[in-house]
XYZ file of C-alpha atoms in Angstrom:
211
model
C 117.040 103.807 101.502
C 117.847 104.996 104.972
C 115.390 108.024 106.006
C 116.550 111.342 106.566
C 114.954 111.801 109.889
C 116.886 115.366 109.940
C 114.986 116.841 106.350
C 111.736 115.172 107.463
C 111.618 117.163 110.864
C 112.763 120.699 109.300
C 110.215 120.302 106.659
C 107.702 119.299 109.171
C 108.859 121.916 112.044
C 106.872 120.169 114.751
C 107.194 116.395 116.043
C 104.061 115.759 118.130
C 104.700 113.332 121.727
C 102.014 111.216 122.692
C 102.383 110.109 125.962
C 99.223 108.152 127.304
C 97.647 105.581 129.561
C 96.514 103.197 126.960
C 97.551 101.865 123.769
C 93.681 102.747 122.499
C 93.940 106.495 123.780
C 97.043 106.989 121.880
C 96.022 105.503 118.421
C 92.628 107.477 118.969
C 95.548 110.538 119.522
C 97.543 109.785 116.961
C 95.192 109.333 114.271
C 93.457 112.299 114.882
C 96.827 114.289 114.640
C 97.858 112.616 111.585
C 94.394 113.434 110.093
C 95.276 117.328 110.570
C 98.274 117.149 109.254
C 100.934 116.593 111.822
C 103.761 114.651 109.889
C 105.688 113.351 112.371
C 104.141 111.517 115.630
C 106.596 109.762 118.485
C 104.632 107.166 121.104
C 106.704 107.350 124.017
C 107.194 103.587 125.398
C 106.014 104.610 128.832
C 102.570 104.415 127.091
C 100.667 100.867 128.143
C 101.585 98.193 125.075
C 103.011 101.245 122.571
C 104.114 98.600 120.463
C 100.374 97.908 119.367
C 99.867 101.857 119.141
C 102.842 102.195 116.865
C 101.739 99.111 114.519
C 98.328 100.677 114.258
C 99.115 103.928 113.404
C 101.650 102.991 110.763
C 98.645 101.115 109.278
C 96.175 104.290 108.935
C 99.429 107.427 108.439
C 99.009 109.124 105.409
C 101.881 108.912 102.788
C 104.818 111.276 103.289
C 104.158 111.089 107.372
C 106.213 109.469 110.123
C 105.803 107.161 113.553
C 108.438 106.576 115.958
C 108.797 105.420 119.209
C 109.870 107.570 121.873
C 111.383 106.714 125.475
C 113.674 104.045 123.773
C 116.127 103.200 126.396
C 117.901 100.114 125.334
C 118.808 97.916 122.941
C 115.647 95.276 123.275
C 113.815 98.634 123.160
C 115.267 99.399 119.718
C 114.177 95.358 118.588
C 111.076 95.877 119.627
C 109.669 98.954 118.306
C 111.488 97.873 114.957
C 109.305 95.118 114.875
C 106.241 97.038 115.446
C 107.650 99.445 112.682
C 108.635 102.463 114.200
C 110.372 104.645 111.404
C 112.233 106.566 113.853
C 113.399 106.736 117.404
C 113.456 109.029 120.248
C 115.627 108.880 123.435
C 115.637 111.092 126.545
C 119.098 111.284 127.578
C 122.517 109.813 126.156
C 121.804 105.690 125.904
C 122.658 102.554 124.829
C 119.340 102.761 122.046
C 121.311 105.356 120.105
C 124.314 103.233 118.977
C 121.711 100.072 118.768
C 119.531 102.211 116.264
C 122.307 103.579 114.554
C 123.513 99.910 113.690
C 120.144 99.000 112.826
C 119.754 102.123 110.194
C 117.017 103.716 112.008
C 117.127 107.160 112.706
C 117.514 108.018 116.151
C 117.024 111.920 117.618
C 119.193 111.524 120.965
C 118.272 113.757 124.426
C 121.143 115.796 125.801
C 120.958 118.692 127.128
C 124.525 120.109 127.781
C 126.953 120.793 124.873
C 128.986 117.534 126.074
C 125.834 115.354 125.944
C 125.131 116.818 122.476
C 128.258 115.957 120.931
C 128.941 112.828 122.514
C 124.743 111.593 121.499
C 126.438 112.729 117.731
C 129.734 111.063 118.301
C 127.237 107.518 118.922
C 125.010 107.904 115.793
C 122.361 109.962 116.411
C 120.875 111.791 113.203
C 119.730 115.170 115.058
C 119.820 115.902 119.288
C 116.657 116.236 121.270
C 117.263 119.496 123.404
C 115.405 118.012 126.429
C 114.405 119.651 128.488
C 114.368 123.044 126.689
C 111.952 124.630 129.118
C 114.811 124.854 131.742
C 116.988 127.397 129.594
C 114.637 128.485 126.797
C 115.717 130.012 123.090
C 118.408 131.338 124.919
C 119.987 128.511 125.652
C 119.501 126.653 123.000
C 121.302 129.292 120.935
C 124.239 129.009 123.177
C 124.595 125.561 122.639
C 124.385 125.728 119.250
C 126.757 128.311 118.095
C 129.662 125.942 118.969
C 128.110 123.075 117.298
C 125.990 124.965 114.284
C 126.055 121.407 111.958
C 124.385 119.163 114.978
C 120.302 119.542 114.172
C 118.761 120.195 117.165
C 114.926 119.772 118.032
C 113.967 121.578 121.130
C 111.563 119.340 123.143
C 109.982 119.895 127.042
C 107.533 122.473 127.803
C 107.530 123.888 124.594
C 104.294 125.775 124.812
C 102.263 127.446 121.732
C 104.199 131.101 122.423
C 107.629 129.769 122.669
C 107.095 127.925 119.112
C 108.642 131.042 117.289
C 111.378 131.459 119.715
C 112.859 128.103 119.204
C 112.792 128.459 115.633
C 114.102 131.742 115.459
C 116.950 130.292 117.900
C 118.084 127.819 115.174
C 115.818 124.501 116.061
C 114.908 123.063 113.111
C 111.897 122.229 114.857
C 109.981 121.461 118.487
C 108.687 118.963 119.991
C 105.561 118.689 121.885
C 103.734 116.492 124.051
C 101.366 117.987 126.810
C 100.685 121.455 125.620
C 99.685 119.692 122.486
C 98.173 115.774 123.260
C 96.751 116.807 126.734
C 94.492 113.769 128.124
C 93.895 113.220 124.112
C 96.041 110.049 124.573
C 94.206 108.980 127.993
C 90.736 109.192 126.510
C 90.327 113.174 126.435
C 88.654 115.584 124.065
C 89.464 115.011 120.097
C 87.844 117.367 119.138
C 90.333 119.804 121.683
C 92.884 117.746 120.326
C 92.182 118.292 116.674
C 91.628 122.275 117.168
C 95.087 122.374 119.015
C 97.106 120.402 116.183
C 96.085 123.382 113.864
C 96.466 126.138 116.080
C 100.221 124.832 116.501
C 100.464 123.776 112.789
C 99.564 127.726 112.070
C 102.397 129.001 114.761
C 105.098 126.833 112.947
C 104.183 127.691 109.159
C 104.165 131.242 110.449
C 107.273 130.666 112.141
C 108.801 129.090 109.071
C 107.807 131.801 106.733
């Protein structure tokens, strides 16, 4: 049964980014995210051997959670995280990966950022758009975009710091994305323990949000 990447995330609310210097640092990341109850974790390919990181983590993630790969350019991208069972992927702009996943039945949340990229990333397959990067407009924006297009799931991802969390949601995304306001140098051998207390602090802003 093909996954409903688009339920998943608007249950979840928050898809955490782990972007690191080694394949170690982000398992170490990712684990301890997963452990506090972040459902949904993306290892961006520009992370040293992410294949490994992705294959690990699916090991250890709890039932009901998700990894993806994130970064996933082209088409031997899409084989390869497949292979090291990524559930999901994640692209940055409007790419050859989206139509490739699509084929493939994996769920694919496809960066745009104008209302052209957004349709077209829909038009190729994609199950929700990545609103990348959201920073540059804000809630704002992302409200604009969506009133023409209110079925197209959008997850707002790119400087998405704790106090914009409620924003975002309140502007329609059915959740964020985060990566350095949340990871920090977690996935390049930094503080867990910082790591661990930031997971919940954002976990609390998006159940609060969600209420």
């Amino acid at each position: 049964m093909t996954l409903n990447l688009t339920a998943e995330l608007a249950a979840a609310r928050i898809l955490a980014v782990i972007r690191g210097t080694s394949s170690s640092g982000a398992i170490a990341a990712g684990t301890a995210l997963l452990e506090e109850g972040v459902r949904v974790v993306e290892v961006a390919l520009t992370t040293p051997d992410a294949a490994r990181a992705i294959t690990a983590l699916r090991a250890v993630a709890p039932a009901g959670t998700l990894v993806g790969a994130g970064t996933v350019l082209t088409a031997a991208d899409v084989a390869d995280v497949a292979t090291a069972g990524a559930q999901f992927v994640v692209t940055p702009a409007v790419v050859e990966s989206i139509a490739e996943a699509a084929r493939r039945d994996i769920p694919v949340a496809a960066g745009a950022f104008t209302p052209t990229e957004a349709y077209a990333a829909m038009r190729m397959g994609a199950s929700a758009v990545k609103l990348f990067p959201a920073s540059v407009g804000g809630p704002a924006y992302l409200k604009a975009v969506r009133d023409p297009f209110p079925d197209i799931p959008f997850v707002a991802v790119g400087g998405v710091g704790l106090d914009d969390v409620p924003g975002y949601l309140a502007a329609g995304a059915i959740a964020v994305g985060v990566g350095g306001p949340l990871v920090g140098d977690a996935a390049s051998g930094g503080d867990l323990d910082a790591l661990r207390e930031r997971a919940r602090t954002y976990l609390t802003a998006v159940k609060g949000a969600h209420a």
